[in-house]
Amino acid sequence: MTGKGPVLPAFARSAGRRLFDLAVVMLSVATVVFVLLRVVPGDPVLILGGLDVLDREVIARARESMGLDRPVAEQYAVWLGNMLRGDLGLSLRSGIPVTELVGRALPPTLQLGAMALLIGVAISVPLGVAAARRAGSPADMGITTFAILGISTPPFVIALGLIYLFAVHLRLLPVAGYVAFADDPLGNLRTMAMPALTLGLVTAGVLVRIMRRSVIDELGEDYVRSARAKGVSETRVVYRHAARNAAIPYVTILGIEAGVLLSGAIITETIFAIPGLGRLMIDNINQRDYPVVQGAVLVVALIYVLINAGVDGLYRILDPRVRAGEGQ
Amino acid sequence: MTTELATHRPEGDRAGPAPVLEVRDLSVGVGRPGRERSVVSGVSLTIPQGGRLALVGESGSGKSMTALAVAGLLPGSFRILSGKVSLSGRAIDPGGREMSTVRGREIAMIFQDPMSALNPVMTIGWQLVEAIRAHGALDHGAARRRAVELLEEVRIADAANRLDAYPHEFSGGMRQRVMIAMALAHRPRLIIADEPTTALDVTTQLQILRLLDDLCRQEGSALMLITHDLGVVQGTCDDVLVLYGGRMMEAGPVAEVLARPRHPYTRSLLATIPPLDADVEWLTPIPGEPSAFTSVSGCPFATRCSLAEDRCHNQTPPMRIAGAPVQAACHMLESGAGQIGGQE
Amino acid sequence: MTAQTVFEAQGLSVAYGQSRPVLQDVSLSLAAGRTLGLVGESGSGKTTLSRAALGLLKPSAGCVRLFGTDLATLDRRGLVALRRRVQIVFQDPYTSLNPTMSVGEAIAEPLIVNGIGDRNARRQRVAELMRLVGLDPAMASRYPTEFSGGQRQRIAIARALAPAPELIICDEPVSALDVSVQAQILNLLKRLQKDFGLSLLFVSHDLSVVRFIAHDVAVIQSGRIVENGEKRQVLDHPEHPYTVELIEAAKLRARPS
Ligand SMILES: Nc1ncnc2c1ncn2[C@@H]1O[C@H](COP(=O)(O)OP(=O)(O)OP(=O)(O)O)[C@@H](O)[C@H]1O
Ligand code: SF4
Ligand SMILES: [Mg+2]
């Protein structure tokens, strides 16, 4: 039972299953997006050309070139086939390949998400544990208030507050804008600091509460009493026992929050003028630029699925019972 | 309550080495200060070096709270309201900081449910090593070797290869062995075992109890055994303290109390157990059910006692000698202690 | 003349999935008006056997007969009709009652399910059942959370008695109770058994309890019946080493002599 032998094949099997799941999820997302965009009223050609395009012939030609004149089922089949080859089509507006547009928008969003998550974790773990240790005390109340504020304040209010503080008042950071990390690492961090902090604070609010609740629950468990009975120091009891077990529910929420961050990124990217995936989607939804929106949504879905896989991986590390369960 | 009466010393009052554990007039309450309800009141007990005391009572009688109070492990909203605790003659503050040097080294504990008493995400070895290294200065390697020795002492086969197993890979009985191994790590003077076998299968119960018994003798540790099973007391312990509703009902040597119970509760409790070696037509149950909190005044057993009269509801009977060396707390003992105690 | 056989297992084997069978070649029978104590440790198959007796499991070999009918020959309707005659009382009085159902509703439920009586008749029957198990009928409108463990077990027993069954399966009905309360429930079950000529299949790990309540004892170990007979025969003159071991272990917890 304890041997390391069966773990690898079991892992391989579960990885195979995961890959299959991934394919199913992606296909479903692709289909839903495809259908939704065609149900929403508004004709892309009319929007593209502006309202003064009245020449029917021009319109018809535009439709033909976009493939919009063909039956929906055929459009779907063609699109799926292309997608499988990694070809997400061309932007209706600019003619630039969607893969390229998405490829350009991806790094800022990923960086923003990662930094925000890091900030959220860095704030929530120590604060959540501290609040749990002193549950009911003024310190706990202060931390809980901070968490509720973080959750209930809309991100744009936090963003405006930060802009006022750091950009207008202290003049430490630029108001908005974006520089790629490769071009100017310091400048990049300066432009990303506030957006990341905005999202990080929102995330921290949720995560602090989860950490606090989970640690309180774990502190009431029998094994914690056993640890105390051994004469283990309280700090060790809290961190090596309670917090270590609390990490399991925490990671679940962390995975969900990572997904939520992506949607939070849309607003934040707009406020701070960051050319990320969120901006890309917003801009192109308004324009009915189907291929771009489809491509962006697909990539976001892919990120969700990968986050889920990451969470499952973390479970395997954190909880030996999950590892054991895989053998069956 | 006079302290002489409240303390039971099986060897009489011979001056000798200080008892391992001496508890005087312990009360434990739960709730906000000023509005607390007591769950243990006026409990006193003494365990001599190497002695074995059983704490017996039905659920809610305050057995666990008494033990947890002594070890300073009371859960959140519980507090010691009054009382003195001394270990080997030295007064201690169970709620104080220095208790972490006492727990695991001088007092060790074993709990009821071995399924939840071990940390599910850490290996058995890690948890044993932690217990070993919590006191003393063994390095990791030496602690691991000691862990193997301890597992061998509690008769876990193939101990060296079991260190890296997780609790879920062990059966209930094996986990309880691990708990015992941890308790023994520093050869404590006192082991408190709170219903160590209740969650186990009957045949496993027997093995675990024998193991605990053997090892306590071998290490010279005193034992406080908490159980709701009067049968378990026999053969394992020297003395017994019967609790009901957080108060002491009867205390004395096991042989004496079980053979000639003085207190109506002890007697009723014995009568409710179906015999194993004889056929009876009907059992003699106690009416009603144990209540959750101790009465402010009056005998806690009054609502269920067939002998109860008015004063039982109003005056709390003190512990008094009820035919030495047994003590009991019952108003009826006054008038006819001999009758009640010597019945049969 | 032998009394009618209420429950009978013949060469019964049950397996969950691919693993080793949980019951192997079990043969047992319970006569009308008698109590059979089934003793064994956790995982030995006691609960599986009681589930099989209710027709909830498909045997992989052998058969289960209730009141002389092989359960395998019954269709769904036949099984449902039989179920009225067999009721069950579980171990944990805290989880076996639905907390959102008043005590009266809980006791009336098997009557409704089996289409017995009208509203009025049911209300009367509930009151009668509550008195029978020592509960005040005025408490019928209260909810289970307001009752103690022993009272809940009384409620569960009243519910089991409601459709006037001939066989009641008791799965560790007293092991979650305090000893002083356990004795009340044991007396109650024994009295009901005698008064109504019920048959009880009484599952327990406690030999003294089984000695008190049962006429016959079957000892089960790892899915096999290792010893089976009249209780004095089994408990006073055990033949199988496992029975001996169980008795030794039980002495530890028995009433001190
Ligand atoms: N978490 C809690 N909150 C409030 N009261 C509690 C809590 N835990 C226990 N109590 C109460 O404390 C009293 C003493 O409980 P304790 O656990 O010491 O009893 P016990 O004798 O160990 O019983 P058992 O046999 O069930 O373990 C009881 O009245 C019980 O209702
Ligand atoms: S004091 Fe009264 S109520 Fe209490 S045990 Fe004695 S007789 Fe019964
Ligand atoms: Mg307890």
PDB file of C-alpha atoms in Angstrom, chain B residues 57-60 197 200-207 209-210 228-234 236 258-259 265 269-290 304, chain C residues 40-43 46 148-152 154 178-184 186-188 190-191 194 205-209 211-212 231-232 235-236 242 245-257:
ATOM      1  CA  GLY B  57     -19.709   7.772  34.452  1.00  0.00           C
ATOM      2  CA  GLU B  58     -22.219   8.060  31.670  1.00  0.00           C
ATOM      3  CA  SER B  59     -21.913  10.589  28.902  1.00  0.00           C
ATOM      4  CA  GLY B  60     -21.954  14.145  30.085  1.00  0.00           C
ATOM      5  CA  THR B 197     -11.005   1.540  23.486  1.00  0.00           C
ATOM      6  CA  LEU B 200     -12.651  -0.173  18.713  1.00  0.00           C
ATOM      7  CA  ASP B 201     -13.896  -3.680  18.087  1.00  0.00           C
ATOM      8  CA  VAL B 202     -14.367  -5.802  21.192  1.00  0.00           C
ATOM      9  CA  THR B 203     -11.439  -8.122  20.550  1.00  0.00           C
ATOM     10  CA  THR B 204      -9.230  -5.148  19.683  1.00  0.00           C
ATOM     11  CA  GLN B 205     -10.377  -3.418  22.875  1.00  0.00           C
ATOM     12  CA  LEU B 206      -9.030  -6.247  24.911  1.00  0.00           C
ATOM     13  CA  GLN B 207      -5.645  -6.142  23.140  1.00  0.00           C
ATOM     14  CA  LEU B 209      -6.253  -2.370  27.131  1.00  0.00           C
ATOM     15  CA  ARG B 210      -3.772  -5.149  27.898  1.00  0.00           C
ATOM     16  CA  HIS B 228     -18.224   4.543  30.888  1.00  0.00           C
ATOM     17  CA  ASP B 229     -17.777   0.818  31.259  1.00  0.00           C
ATOM     18  CA  LEU B 230     -17.671  -0.387  34.828  1.00  0.00           C
ATOM     19  CA  GLY B 231     -16.478  -3.731  33.587  1.00  0.00           C
ATOM     20  CA  VAL B 232     -13.312  -2.266  32.090  1.00  0.00           C
ATOM     21  CA  VAL B 233     -12.388  -0.854  35.474  1.00  0.00           C
ATOM     22  CA  GLN B 234     -12.122  -4.258  37.033  1.00  0.00           C
ATOM     23  CA  THR B 236      -7.221  -2.582  35.111  1.00  0.00           C
ATOM     24  CA  LEU B 258     -17.782  -2.827  42.644  1.00  0.00           C
ATOM     25  CA  ALA B 259     -18.494  -5.497  45.214  1.00  0.00           C
ATOM     26  CA  TYR B 265     -26.180   5.744  41.416  1.00  0.00           C
ATOM     27  CA  LEU B 269     -25.515   1.667  37.164  1.00  0.00           C
ATOM     28  CA  LEU B 270     -24.232  -1.815  37.970  1.00  0.00           C
ATOM     29  CA  ALA B 271     -27.743  -3.191  37.888  1.00  0.00           C
ATOM     30  CA  THR B 272     -28.426  -1.875  34.403  1.00  0.00           C
ATOM     31  CA  ILE B 273     -25.652  -3.910  32.789  1.00  0.00           C
ATOM     32  CA  PRO B 274     -26.921  -7.199  31.393  1.00  0.00           C
ATOM     33  CA  PRO B 275     -24.881 -10.102  32.788  1.00  0.00           C
ATOM     34  CA  LEU B 276     -22.757 -12.152  30.412  1.00  0.00           C
ATOM     35  CA  ASP B 277     -22.851 -15.437  32.282  1.00  0.00           C
ATOM     36  CA  ALA B 278     -26.428 -15.626  33.509  1.00  0.00           C
ATOM     37  CA  ASP B 279     -29.883 -15.259  32.067  1.00  0.00           C
ATOM     38  CA  VAL B 280     -32.132 -12.599  33.491  1.00  0.00           C
ATOM     39  CA  GLU B 281     -35.688 -11.940  32.475  1.00  0.00           C
ATOM     40  CA  TRP B 282     -35.634  -8.141  32.885  1.00  0.00           C
ATOM     41  CA  LEU B 283     -33.025  -5.464  33.450  1.00  0.00           C
ATOM     42  CA  THR B 284     -33.334  -2.750  36.062  1.00  0.00           C
ATOM     43  CA  PRO B 285     -32.988   0.482  34.135  1.00  0.00           C
ATOM     44  CA  ILE B 286     -32.580   3.919  35.667  1.00  0.00           C
ATOM     45  CA  PRO B 287     -35.553   6.055  34.662  1.00  0.00           C
ATOM     46  CA  GLY B 288     -34.900   9.180  32.588  1.00  0.00           C
ATOM     47  CA  GLU B 289     -31.619  10.088  30.984  1.00  0.00           C
ATOM     48  CA  PRO B 290     -28.402  11.738  32.166  1.00  0.00           C
ATOM     49  CA  ARG B 304     -33.655   9.741  38.574  1.00  0.00           C
TER      50      ARG B 304
ATOM     51  CA  GLY C  40     -19.609 -10.014  15.064  1.00  0.00           C
ATOM     52  CA  GLU C  41     -17.083  -7.247  14.751  1.00  0.00           C
ATOM     53  CA  SER C  42     -17.131  -4.271  12.454  1.00  0.00           C
ATOM     54  CA  GLY C  43     -16.730  -5.263   8.839  1.00  0.00           C
ATOM     55  CA  LYS C  46     -23.633  -7.984   9.965  1.00  0.00           C
ATOM     56  CA  SER C 148     -32.793  12.711  23.778  1.00  0.00           C
ATOM     57  CA  GLY C 149     -31.033   9.687  22.315  1.00  0.00           C
ATOM     58  CA  GLY C 150     -33.124   7.193  24.234  1.00  0.00           C
ATOM     59  CA  GLN C 151     -36.382   8.916  23.348  1.00  0.00           C
ATOM     60  CA  ARG C 152     -35.409   9.009  19.694  1.00  0.00           C
ATOM     61  CA  ARG C 154     -38.261   4.886  21.211  1.00  0.00           C
ATOM     62  CA  ASP C 178     -25.767   5.261  27.712  1.00  0.00           C
ATOM     63  CA  VAL C 179     -25.941   2.083  29.776  1.00  0.00           C
ATOM     64  CA  SER C 180     -28.737   3.356  31.998  1.00  0.00           C
ATOM     65  CA  VAL C 181     -30.816   4.174  28.910  1.00  0.00           C
ATOM     66  CA  GLN C 182     -29.726   1.058  27.047  1.00  0.00           C
ATOM     67  CA  ALA C 183     -31.436  -1.038  29.703  1.00  0.00           C
ATOM     68  CA  GLN C 184     -34.728   0.816  29.148  1.00  0.00           C
ATOM     69  CA  LEU C 186     -33.628  -3.454  25.817  1.00  0.00           C
ATOM     70  CA  ASN C 187     -36.503  -4.082  28.215  1.00  0.00           C
ATOM     71  CA  LEU C 188     -38.876  -2.362  25.813  1.00  0.00           C
ATOM     72  CA  LYS C 190     -37.996  -7.622  24.800  1.00  0.00           C
ATOM     73  CA  ARG C 191     -41.477  -6.798  26.085  1.00  0.00           C
ATOM     74  CA  LYS C 194     -43.095 -11.169  23.789  1.00  0.00           C
ATOM     75  CA  HIS C 205     -21.298  -6.559  18.968  1.00  0.00           C
ATOM     76  CA  ASP C 206     -22.173  -6.853  22.636  1.00  0.00           C
ATOM     77  CA  LEU C 207     -22.521 -10.405  23.879  1.00  0.00           C
ATOM     78  CA  SER C 208     -24.207  -9.524  27.172  1.00  0.00           C
ATOM     79  CA  VAL C 209     -26.845  -7.544  25.353  1.00  0.00           C
ATOM     80  CA  ARG C 211     -27.607 -12.880  25.861  1.00  0.00           C
ATOM     81  CA  PHE C 212     -30.332 -10.765  27.444  1.00  0.00           C
ATOM     82  CA  LYS C 231     -27.847 -18.943  23.189  1.00  0.00           C
ATOM     83  CA  ARG C 232     -26.886 -20.978  26.248  1.00  0.00           C
ATOM     84  CA  LEU C 235     -22.333 -18.669  25.064  1.00  0.00           C
ATOM     85  CA  ASP C 236     -21.754 -21.242  27.798  1.00  0.00           C
ATOM     86  CA  TYR C 242     -13.495 -16.998  17.565  1.00  0.00           C
ATOM     87  CA  GLU C 245     -12.214 -14.973  21.888  1.00  0.00           C
ATOM     88  CA  LEU C 246     -15.330 -12.798  21.718  1.00  0.00           C
ATOM     89  CA  ILE C 247     -16.518 -14.093  25.072  1.00  0.00           C
ATOM     90  CA  GLU C 248     -13.114 -13.422  26.637  1.00  0.00           C
ATOM     91  CA  ALA C 249     -13.193  -9.891  25.287  1.00  0.00           C
ATOM     92  CA  ALA C 250     -16.774  -9.391  26.445  1.00  0.00           C
ATOM     93  CA  LYS C 251     -15.882 -10.374  30.019  1.00  0.00           C
ATOM     94  CA  LEU C 252     -13.853  -7.206  30.109  1.00  0.00           C
ATOM     95  CA  ARG C 253     -16.910  -5.080  29.661  1.00  0.00           C
ATOM     96  CA  ALA C 254     -19.456  -7.237  31.398  1.00  0.00           C
ATOM     97  CA  ARG C 255     -21.104  -6.565  34.742  1.00  0.00           C
ATOM     98  CA  PRO C 256     -18.364  -7.089  37.327  1.00  0.00           C
ATOM     99  CA  SER C 257     -19.024 -10.131  39.452  1.00  0.00           C
TER     100      SER C 257
END
